Short mmCIF file of C-alpha atoms and ligand atoms in Angstrom, two decimals:
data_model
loop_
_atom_site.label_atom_id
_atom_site.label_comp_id
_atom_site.label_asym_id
_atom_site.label_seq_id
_atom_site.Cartn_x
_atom_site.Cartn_y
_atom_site.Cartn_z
CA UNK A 1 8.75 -38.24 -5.02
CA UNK A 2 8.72 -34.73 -6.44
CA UNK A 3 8.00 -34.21 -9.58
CA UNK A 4 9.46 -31.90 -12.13
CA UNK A 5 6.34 -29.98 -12.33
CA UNK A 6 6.19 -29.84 -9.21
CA UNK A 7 9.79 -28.58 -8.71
CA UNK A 8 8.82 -25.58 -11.62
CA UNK A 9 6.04 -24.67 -9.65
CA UNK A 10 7.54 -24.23 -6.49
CA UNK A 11 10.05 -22.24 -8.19
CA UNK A 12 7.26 -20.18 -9.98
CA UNK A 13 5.73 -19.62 -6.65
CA UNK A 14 8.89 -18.60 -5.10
CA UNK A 15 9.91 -16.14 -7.80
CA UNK A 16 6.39 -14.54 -8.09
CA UNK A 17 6.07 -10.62 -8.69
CA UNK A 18 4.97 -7.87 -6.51
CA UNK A 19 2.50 -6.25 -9.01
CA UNK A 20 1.10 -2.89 -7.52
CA UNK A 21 -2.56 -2.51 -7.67
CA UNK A 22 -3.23 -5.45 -8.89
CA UNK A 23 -5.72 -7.52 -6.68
CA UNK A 24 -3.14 -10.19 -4.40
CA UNK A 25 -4.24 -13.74 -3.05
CA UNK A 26 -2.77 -15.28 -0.33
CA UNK A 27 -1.55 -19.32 -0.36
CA UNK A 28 -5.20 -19.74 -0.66
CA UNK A 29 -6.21 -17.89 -3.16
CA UNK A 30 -8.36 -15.82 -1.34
CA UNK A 31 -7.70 -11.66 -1.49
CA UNK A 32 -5.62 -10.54 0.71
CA UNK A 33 -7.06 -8.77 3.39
CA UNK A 34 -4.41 -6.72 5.47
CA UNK A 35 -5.28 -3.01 4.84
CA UNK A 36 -3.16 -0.29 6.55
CA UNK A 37 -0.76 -2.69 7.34
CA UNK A 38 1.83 -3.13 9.83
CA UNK A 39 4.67 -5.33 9.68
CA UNK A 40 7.19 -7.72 12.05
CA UNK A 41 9.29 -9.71 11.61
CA UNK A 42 10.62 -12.90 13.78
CA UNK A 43 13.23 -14.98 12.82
CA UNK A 44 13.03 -15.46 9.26
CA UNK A 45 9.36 -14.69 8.72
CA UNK A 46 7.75 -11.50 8.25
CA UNK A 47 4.29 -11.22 10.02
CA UNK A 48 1.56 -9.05 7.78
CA UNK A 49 -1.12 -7.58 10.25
CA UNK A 50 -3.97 -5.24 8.95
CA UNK A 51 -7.90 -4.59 8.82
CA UNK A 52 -9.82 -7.47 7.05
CA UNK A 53 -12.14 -4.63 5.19
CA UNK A 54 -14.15 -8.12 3.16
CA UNK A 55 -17.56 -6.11 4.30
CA UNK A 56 -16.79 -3.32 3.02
CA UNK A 57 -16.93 -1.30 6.32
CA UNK A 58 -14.58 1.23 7.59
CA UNK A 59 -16.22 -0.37 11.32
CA UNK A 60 -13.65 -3.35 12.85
CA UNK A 61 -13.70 -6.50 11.28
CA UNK A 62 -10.88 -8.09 12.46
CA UNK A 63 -7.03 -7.51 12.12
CA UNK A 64 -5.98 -10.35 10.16
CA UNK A 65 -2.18 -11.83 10.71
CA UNK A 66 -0.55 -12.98 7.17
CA UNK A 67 2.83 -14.90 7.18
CA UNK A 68 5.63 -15.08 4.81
CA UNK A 69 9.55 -15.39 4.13
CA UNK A 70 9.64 -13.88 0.76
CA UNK A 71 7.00 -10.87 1.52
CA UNK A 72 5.57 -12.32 -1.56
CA UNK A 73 3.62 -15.29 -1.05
CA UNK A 74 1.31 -14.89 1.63
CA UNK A 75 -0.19 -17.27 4.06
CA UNK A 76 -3.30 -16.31 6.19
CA UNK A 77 -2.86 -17.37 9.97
CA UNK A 78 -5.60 -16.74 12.65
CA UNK A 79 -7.31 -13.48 13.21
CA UNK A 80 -4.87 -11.49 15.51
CA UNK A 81 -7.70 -9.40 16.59
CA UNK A 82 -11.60 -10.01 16.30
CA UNK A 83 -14.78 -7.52 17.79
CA UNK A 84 -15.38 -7.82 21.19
CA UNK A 85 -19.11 -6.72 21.96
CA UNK A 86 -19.01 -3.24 24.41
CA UNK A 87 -15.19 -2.25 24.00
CA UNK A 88 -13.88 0.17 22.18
CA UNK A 89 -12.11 -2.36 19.60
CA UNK A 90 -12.98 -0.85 16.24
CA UNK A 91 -10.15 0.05 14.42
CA UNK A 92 -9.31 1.75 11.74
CA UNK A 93 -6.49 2.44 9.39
CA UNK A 94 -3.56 1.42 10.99
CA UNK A 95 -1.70 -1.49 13.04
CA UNK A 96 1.33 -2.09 14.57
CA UNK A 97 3.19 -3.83 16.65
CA UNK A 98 6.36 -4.61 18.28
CA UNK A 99 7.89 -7.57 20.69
CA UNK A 100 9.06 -6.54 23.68
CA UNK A 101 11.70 -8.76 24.90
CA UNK A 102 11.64 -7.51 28.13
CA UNK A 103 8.30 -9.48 28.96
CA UNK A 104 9.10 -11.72 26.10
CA UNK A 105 5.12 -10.70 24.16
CA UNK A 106 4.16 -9.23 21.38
CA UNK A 107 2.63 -5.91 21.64
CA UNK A 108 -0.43 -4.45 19.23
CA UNK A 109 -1.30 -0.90 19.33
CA UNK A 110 -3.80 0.57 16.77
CA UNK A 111 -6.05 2.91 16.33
CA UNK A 112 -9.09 2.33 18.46
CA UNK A 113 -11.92 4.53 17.80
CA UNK A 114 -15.66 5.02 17.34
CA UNK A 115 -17.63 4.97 13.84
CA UNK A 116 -17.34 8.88 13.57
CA UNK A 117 -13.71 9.07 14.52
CA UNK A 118 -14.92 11.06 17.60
CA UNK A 119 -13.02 8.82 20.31
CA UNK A 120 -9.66 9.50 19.26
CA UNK A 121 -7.65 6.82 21.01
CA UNK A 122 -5.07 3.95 20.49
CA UNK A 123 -5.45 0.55 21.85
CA UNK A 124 -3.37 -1.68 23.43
CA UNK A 125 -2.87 -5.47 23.11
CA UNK A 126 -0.58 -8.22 23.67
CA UNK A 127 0.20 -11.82 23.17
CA UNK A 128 2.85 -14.28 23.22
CA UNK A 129 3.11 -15.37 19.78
CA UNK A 130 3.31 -13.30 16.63
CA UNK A 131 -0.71 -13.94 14.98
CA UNK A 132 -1.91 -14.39 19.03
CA UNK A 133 -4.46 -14.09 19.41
CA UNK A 134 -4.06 -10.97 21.23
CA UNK A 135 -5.83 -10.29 24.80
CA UNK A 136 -7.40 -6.28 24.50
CA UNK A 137 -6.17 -4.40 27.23
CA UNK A 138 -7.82 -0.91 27.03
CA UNK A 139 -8.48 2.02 24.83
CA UNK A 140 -7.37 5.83 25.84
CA UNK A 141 -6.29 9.43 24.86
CA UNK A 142 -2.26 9.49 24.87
CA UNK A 143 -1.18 12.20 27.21
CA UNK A 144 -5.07 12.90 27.31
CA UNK A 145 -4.75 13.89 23.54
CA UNK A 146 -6.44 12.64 20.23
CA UNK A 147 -4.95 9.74 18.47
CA UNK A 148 -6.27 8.90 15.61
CA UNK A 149 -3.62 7.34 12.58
CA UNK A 150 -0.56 5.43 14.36
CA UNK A 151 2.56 4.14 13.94
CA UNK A 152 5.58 2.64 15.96
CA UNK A 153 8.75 3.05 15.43
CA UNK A 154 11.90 0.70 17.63
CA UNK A 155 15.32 2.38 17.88
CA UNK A 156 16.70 1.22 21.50
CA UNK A 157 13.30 2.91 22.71
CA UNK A 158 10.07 2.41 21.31
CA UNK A 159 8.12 5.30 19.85
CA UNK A 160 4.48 6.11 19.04
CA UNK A 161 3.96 8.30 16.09
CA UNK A 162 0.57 10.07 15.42
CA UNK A 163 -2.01 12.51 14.50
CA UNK A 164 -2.89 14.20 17.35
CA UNK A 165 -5.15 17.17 18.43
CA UNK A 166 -8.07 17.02 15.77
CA UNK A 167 -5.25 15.49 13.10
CA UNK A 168 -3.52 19.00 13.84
CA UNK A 169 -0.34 18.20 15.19
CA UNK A 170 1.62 15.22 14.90
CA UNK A 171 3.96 14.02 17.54
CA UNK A 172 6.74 11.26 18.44
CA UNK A 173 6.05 10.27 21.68
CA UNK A 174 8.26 7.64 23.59
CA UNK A 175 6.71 4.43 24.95
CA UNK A 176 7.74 2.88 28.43
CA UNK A 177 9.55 -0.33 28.70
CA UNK A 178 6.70 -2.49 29.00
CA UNK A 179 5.55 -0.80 25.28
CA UNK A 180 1.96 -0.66 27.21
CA UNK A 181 1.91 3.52 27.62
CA UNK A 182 3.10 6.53 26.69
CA UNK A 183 5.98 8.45 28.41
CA UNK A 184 7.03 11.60 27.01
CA UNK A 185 6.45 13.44 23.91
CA UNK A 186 9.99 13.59 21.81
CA UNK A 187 8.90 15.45 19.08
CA UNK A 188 6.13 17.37 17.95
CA UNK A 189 5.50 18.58 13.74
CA UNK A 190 2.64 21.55 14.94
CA UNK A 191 0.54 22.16 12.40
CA UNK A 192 1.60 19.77 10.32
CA UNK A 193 -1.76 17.75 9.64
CA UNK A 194 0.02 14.51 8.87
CA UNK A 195 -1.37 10.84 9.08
CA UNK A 196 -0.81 7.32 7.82
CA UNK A 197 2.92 7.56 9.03
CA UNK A 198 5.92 5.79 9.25
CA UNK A 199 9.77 6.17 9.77
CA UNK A 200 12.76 4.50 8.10
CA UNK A 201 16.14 4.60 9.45
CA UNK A 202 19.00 4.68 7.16
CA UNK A 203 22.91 5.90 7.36
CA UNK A 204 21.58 7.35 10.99
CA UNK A 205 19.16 10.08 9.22
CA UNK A 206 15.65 9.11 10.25
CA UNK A 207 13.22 9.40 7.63
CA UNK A 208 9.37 10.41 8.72
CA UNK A 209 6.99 9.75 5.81
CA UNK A 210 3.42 10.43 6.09
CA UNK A 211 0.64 11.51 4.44
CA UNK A 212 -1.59 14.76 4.71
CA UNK A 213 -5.04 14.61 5.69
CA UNK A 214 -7.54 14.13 2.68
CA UNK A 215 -9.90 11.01 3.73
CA UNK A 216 -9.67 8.42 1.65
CA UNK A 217 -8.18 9.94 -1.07
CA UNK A 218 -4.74 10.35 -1.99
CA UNK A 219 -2.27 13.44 -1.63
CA UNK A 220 1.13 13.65 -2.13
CA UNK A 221 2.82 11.83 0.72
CA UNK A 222 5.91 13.46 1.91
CA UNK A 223 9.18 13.01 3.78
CA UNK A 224 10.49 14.47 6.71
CA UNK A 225 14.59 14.00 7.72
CA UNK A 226 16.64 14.62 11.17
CA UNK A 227 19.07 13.26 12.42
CA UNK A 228 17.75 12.50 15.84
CA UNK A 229 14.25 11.05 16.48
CA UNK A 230 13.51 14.48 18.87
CA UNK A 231 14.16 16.52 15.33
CA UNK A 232 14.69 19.01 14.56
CA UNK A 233 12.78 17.98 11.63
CA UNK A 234 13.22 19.12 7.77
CA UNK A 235 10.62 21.45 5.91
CA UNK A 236 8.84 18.05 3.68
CA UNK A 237 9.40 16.90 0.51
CA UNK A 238 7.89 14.58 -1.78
CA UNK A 239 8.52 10.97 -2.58
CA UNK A 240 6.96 10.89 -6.00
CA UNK A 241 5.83 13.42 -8.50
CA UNK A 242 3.16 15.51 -6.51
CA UNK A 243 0.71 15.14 -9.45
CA UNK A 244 0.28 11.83 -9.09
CA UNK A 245 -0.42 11.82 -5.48
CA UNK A 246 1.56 8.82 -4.79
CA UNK A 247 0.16 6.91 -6.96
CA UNK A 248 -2.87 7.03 -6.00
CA UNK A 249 -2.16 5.83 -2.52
CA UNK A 250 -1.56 6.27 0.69
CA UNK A 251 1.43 5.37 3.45
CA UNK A 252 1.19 2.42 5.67
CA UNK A 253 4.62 1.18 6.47
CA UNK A 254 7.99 1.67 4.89
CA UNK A 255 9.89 -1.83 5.64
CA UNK A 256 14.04 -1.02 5.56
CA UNK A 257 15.47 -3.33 2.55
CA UNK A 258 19.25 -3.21 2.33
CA UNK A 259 20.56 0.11 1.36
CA UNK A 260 16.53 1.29 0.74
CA UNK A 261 13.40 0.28 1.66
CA UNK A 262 9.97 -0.67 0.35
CA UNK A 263 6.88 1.80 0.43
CA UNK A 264 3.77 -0.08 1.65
CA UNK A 265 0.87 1.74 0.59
CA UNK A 266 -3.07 1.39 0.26
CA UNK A 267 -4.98 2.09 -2.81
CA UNK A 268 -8.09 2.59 -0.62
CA UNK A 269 -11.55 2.42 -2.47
CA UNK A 270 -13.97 4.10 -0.14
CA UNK A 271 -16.79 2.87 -2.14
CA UNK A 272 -15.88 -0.88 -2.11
CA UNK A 273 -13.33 -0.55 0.70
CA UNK A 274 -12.57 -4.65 0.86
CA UNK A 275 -11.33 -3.94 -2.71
CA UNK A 276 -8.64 -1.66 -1.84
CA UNK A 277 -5.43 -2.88 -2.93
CA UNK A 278 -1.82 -2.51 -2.08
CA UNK A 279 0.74 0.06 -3.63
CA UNK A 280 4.61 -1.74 -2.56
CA UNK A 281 7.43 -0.17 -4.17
CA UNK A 282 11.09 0.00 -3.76
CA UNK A 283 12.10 3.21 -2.09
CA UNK A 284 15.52 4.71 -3.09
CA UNK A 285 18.07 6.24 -1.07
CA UNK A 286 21.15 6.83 -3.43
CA UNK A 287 20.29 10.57 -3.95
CA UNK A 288 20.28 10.64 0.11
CA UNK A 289 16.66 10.99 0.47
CA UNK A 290 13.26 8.79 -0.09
CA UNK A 291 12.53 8.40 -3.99
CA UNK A 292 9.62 5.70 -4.59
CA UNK A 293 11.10 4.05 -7.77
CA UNK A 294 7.59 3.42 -9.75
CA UNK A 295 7.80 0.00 -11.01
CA UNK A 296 4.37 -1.92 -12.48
CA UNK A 297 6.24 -5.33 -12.36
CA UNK A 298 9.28 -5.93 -9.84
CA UNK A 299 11.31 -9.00 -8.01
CA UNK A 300 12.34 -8.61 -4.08
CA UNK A 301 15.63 -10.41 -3.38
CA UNK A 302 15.17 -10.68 0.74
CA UNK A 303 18.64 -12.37 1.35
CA UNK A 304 20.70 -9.80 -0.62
CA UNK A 305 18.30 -6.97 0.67
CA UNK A 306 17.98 -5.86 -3.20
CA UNK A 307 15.42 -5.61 -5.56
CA UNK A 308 15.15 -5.47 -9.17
CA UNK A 309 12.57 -3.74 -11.41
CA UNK A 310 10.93 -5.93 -14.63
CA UNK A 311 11.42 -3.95 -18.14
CA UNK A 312 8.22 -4.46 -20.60
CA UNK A 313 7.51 -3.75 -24.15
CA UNK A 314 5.61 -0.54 -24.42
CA UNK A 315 2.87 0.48 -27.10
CA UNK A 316 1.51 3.79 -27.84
CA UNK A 317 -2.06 3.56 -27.75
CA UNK A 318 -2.30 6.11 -30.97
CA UNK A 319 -0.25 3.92 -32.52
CA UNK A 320 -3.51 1.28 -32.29
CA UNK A 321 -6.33 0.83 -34.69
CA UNK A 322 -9.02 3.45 -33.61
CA UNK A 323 -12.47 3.20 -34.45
CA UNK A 324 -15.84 4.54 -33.07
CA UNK A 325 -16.21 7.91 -31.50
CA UNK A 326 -12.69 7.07 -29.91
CA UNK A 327 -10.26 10.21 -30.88
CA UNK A 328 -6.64 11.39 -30.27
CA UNK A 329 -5.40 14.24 -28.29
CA UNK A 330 -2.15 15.84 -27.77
CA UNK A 331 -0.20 17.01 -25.30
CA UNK A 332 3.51 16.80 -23.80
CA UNK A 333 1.95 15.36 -20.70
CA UNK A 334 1.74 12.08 -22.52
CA UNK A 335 3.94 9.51 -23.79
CA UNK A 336 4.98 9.84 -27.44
CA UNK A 337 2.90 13.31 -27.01
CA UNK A 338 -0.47 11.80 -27.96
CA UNK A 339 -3.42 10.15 -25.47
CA UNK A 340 -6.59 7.95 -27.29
CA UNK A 341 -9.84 9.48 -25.38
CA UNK A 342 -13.20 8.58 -26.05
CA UNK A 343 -12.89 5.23 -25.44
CA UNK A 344 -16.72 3.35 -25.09
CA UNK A 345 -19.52 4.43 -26.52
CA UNK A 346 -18.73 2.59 -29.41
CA UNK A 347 -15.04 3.95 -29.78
CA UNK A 348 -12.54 1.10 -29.17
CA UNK A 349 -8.77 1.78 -29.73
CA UNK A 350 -6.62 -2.20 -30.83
CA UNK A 351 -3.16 -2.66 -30.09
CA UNK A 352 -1.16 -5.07 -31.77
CA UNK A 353 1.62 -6.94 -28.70
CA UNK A 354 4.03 -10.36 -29.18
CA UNK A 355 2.92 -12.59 -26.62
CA UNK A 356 5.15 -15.33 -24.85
CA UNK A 357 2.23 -18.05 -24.39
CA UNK A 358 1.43 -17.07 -20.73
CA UNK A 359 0.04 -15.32 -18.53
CA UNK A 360 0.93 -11.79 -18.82
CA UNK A 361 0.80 -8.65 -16.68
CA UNK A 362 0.22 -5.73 -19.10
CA UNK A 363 0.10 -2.18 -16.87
CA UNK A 364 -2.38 0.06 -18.33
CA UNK A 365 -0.98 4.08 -18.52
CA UNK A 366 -4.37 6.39 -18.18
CA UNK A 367 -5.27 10.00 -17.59
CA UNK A 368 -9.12 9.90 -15.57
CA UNK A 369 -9.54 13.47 -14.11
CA UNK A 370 -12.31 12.57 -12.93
CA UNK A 371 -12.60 12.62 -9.25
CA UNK A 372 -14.41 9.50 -9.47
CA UNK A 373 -13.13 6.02 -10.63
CA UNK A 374 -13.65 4.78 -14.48
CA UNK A 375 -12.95 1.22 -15.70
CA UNK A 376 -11.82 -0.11 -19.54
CA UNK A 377 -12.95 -3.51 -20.77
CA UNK A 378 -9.64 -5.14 -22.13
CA UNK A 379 -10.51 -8.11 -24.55
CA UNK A 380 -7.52 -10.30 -25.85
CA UNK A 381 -7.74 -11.55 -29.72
CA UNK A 382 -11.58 -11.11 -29.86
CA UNK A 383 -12.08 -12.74 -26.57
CA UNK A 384 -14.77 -11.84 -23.35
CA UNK A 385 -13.86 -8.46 -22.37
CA UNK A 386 -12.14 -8.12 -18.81
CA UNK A 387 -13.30 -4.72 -16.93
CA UNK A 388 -10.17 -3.05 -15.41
CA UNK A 389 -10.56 -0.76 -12.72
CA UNK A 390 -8.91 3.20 -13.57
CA UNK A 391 -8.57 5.14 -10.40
CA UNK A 392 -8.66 8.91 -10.93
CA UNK A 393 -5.21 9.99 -12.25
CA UNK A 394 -5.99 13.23 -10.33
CA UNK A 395 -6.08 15.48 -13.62
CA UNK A 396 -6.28 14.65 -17.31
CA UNK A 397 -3.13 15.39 -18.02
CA UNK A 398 -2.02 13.48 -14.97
CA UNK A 399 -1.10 9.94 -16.25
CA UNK A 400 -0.64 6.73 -13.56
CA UNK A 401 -0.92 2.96 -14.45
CA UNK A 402 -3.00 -0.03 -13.51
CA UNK A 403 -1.90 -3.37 -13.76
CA UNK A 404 -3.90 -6.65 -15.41
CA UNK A 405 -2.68 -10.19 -15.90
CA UNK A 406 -4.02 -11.50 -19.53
CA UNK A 407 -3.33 -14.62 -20.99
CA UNK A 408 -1.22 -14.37 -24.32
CA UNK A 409 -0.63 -16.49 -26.96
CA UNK A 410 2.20 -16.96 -28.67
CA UNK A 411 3.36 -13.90 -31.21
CA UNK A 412 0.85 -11.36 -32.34
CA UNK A 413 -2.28 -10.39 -30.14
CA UNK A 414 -4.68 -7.68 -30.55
CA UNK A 415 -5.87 -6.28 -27.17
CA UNK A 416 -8.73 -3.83 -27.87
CA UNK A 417 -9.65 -1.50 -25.14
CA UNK A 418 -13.19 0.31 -25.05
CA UNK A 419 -15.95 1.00 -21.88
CA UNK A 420 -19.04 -0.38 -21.40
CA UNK A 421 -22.17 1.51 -22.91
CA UNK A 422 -22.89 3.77 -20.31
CA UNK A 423 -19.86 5.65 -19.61
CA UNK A 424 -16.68 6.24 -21.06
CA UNK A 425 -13.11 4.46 -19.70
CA UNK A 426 -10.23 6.48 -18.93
CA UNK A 427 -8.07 8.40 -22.02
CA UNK A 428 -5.51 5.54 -22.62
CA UNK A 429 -1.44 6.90 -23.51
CA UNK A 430 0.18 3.53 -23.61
CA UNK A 431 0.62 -0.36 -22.23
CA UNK A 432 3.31 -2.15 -21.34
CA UNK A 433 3.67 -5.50 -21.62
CA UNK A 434 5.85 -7.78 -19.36
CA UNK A 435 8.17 -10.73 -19.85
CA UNK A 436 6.03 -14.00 -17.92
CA UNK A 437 6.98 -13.73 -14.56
C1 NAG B 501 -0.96 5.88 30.92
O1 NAG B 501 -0.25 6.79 31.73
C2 NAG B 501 -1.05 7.85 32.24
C3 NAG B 501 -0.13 8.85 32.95
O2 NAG B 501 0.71 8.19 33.87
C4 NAG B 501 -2.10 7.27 33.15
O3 NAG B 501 -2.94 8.29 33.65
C5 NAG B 501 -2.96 6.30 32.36
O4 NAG B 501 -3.90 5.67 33.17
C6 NAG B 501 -2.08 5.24 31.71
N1 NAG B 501 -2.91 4.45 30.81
C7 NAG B 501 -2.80 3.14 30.75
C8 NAG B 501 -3.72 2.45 29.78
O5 NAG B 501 -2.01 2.49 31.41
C1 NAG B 502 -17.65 1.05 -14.54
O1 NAG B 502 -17.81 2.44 -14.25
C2 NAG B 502 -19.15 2.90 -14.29
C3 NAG B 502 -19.13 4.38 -13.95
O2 NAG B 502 -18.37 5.10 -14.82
C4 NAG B 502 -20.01 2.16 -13.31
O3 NAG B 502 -21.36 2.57 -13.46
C5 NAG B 502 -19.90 0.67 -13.55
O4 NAG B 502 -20.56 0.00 -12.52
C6 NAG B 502 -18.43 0.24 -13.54
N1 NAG B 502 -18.35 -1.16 -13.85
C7 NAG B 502 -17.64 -2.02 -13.12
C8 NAG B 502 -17.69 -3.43 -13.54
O5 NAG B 502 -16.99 -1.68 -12.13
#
């Protein structure tokens, strides 16, 4: 028999977050390694395929296969994809794939290439069940023409998108019935230098969102609209303020959610690339075009195709208790008009937060113009400091969030935030903290 607490935690389980940036587990509690992802679903389930980075490595891995039903919790199947010794299997950035039901399998293209990018190529591969595994069936040029970051997109036809001709040009090009090679090219953005694309379908406009070409750091990722898949295509706009370039991340897939859509980005760490982590956030559609809606905390409702964003408590960091070398600065970039900087070093900065007696995810609002990453240590009531990870903001008067689950007790809680002696964390504007989720 069941038990109640067993009934909670299924329920806990089912109603879990999606918490952007923060590090995910899957039904194992292992990190989730999918990164540039693509997605498919069959039936009821949603398949999750991407590069399993846990070396490190930019070189192939494996292209892991996740299932779930809620895109939430996240169970790790067999390796869709593994090395094979002397082929040109090693991907990188992005997957996808498609079912043809014409031959009844499951198609896998990527981007198949060699360490220095120099190949150029997609790669084909098919199986006959969503994880596979899939059988490799060869590496080439498109139309005799680079390929380097990939996408596919279904509407009646299948389509390859991608970065073509030294990441120059980006074209649409339409795949034959057997989804195993291209046809014809459809479309063609010249000079574009996009990558890391994708395209979302809504009210008959498609939507071509894509990044521009900056390694593995971010830029503002833009939109494209027409109202055929052969364009012509709009001049681009963004999908979040251009100062925060994205988010700090980078397309993968945009999955179509009722009336909107979800933006499936990577936070890619070059550095430590297995500890990349994934940017998901609703994308709105009411103004007619792609706004990401930036959300720290947020609920996906699959059935009803909605999703809802969680509201937090927010504290002004120069509303803390500052001590050390730890100072205040102004400016109207910042919430409340003020920033705490100097943070380390000896300068510490305490907030005072109610707590509900959980777990709690607090999102942590920074400037870091730095082009390199900084971390905070975040103790709770006195407690061992946690070290939180600050991505650059892109400027310091550029302000983005990071996410980090604490445990609370119940009422007041001082959270003191500071560095570690050697270098100094990221200028802190404000937290938030959410409602247990
Ligand atoms: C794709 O089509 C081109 C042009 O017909 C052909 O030369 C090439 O061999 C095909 N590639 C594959 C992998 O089937
Ligand atoms: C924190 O950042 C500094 C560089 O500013 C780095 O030397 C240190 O290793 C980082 N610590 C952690 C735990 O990531």
């Amino acid at each position: 028999m069941l038990s109640l607490a067993g009934i909670l935690a299924l329920f806990s389980i089912v109603r879990a977050a999606i918490v952007p940036g923060a590090t995910w587990t899957d039904t194992s509690g292992n990190v989730i390694q999918a990164h540039g992802g693509g997605f498919l679903k069959v039936g009821s389930t949603y398949y999750w395929f991407g590069e399993d980075k846990s070396s490190n490595s930019a070189l192939f891995h494996a292209v892991s296969c996740y299932s779930s039903t809620d895109l939430t919790s996240w169970t790790r199947q067999n390796d869709a994809l593994t090395p094979i010794a002397g082929t040109m299997i090693s991907t990188n950035n992005i997957v996808e794939l498609l079912f043809n039901s014409k031959n009844q399998e499951y198609v896998m293209w990527f981007h198949s290439d060699t360490s220095n990018y120099g190949a150029a190529m997609v790669g084909v591969a098919t199986a006959k069940a969503p994880c596979g595994p899939y059988t490799y069936k060869s590496s080439w040029k498109p139309l005799n023409a680079d390929s380097r970051d990939e996408s596919l997109f279904l509407d009646g036809n299948a389509y390859l998108l991608y970065a073509s001709d030294n990441n120059q040009n980006f074209k649409i090009t339409q795949l034959d019935t057997d989804f195993y090679n291209v046809t014809t090219t459809v479309s063609e953005l010249a000079g574009s230098t996009l990558e890391a694309p994708g395209i979302v379908k809504r009210n008959g406009v498609y939507f071509l969102i894509a990044s521009h070409t900056s390694g593995w750091n971010p830029n503002p990722n833009k939109y494209f609209r027409a109202t055929s898949i052969a364009g012509p295509w709009s001049a681009q706009a963004d999908i979040a303020p251009a100062a925060t370039r994205t988010y700090y991340s980078q397309n993968a897939y945009d999955l179509p959610l009722g009336s909107s859509a979800i933006y499936m980005g990577d936070r890619w760490r070059s550095d430590l690339l297995g500890t990349s982590t994934y940017i998901w956030y609703p994308l709105d559609f009411s103004s007619g075009n792609p706004q990401i809606i930036h959300a720290d905390v947020w609920n996906l409702n699959i059935a009803a195709g909605t999703y809802s964003t969680v509201t937090g408590t927010s504290y002004e960091a120069e509303a803390g208790t500052i001590s050390g070398s730890a100072t205040i600065a102004s400016s109207s970039a910042f919430s409340g008009g003020k920033i705490v900087g100097f943070l380390g070093n000896g300068g510490a900065v305490t907030i005072s937060v109610q707590g509900s007696n959980a777990a709690q995810w607090i999102a942590l609002y920074y400037a870091n113009g730095d082009s390199t990453w900084r971390n905070t240590t975040v103790s709770v009531n006195g407690g061992t400091p946690v070290v939180v990870q600050q991505p650059s903001s892109g400027g310091g008067q550029v302000v983005i969030s990071v996410p980090v689950e604490l445990q609370l007790r119940s009422g007041t809680n001082t959270i003191t935030f500071s560095a570690g002696q050697s270098n100094y964390a990221a200028d802190l504007d404000k937290i938030i903290v959410f409602p247990p989720s």
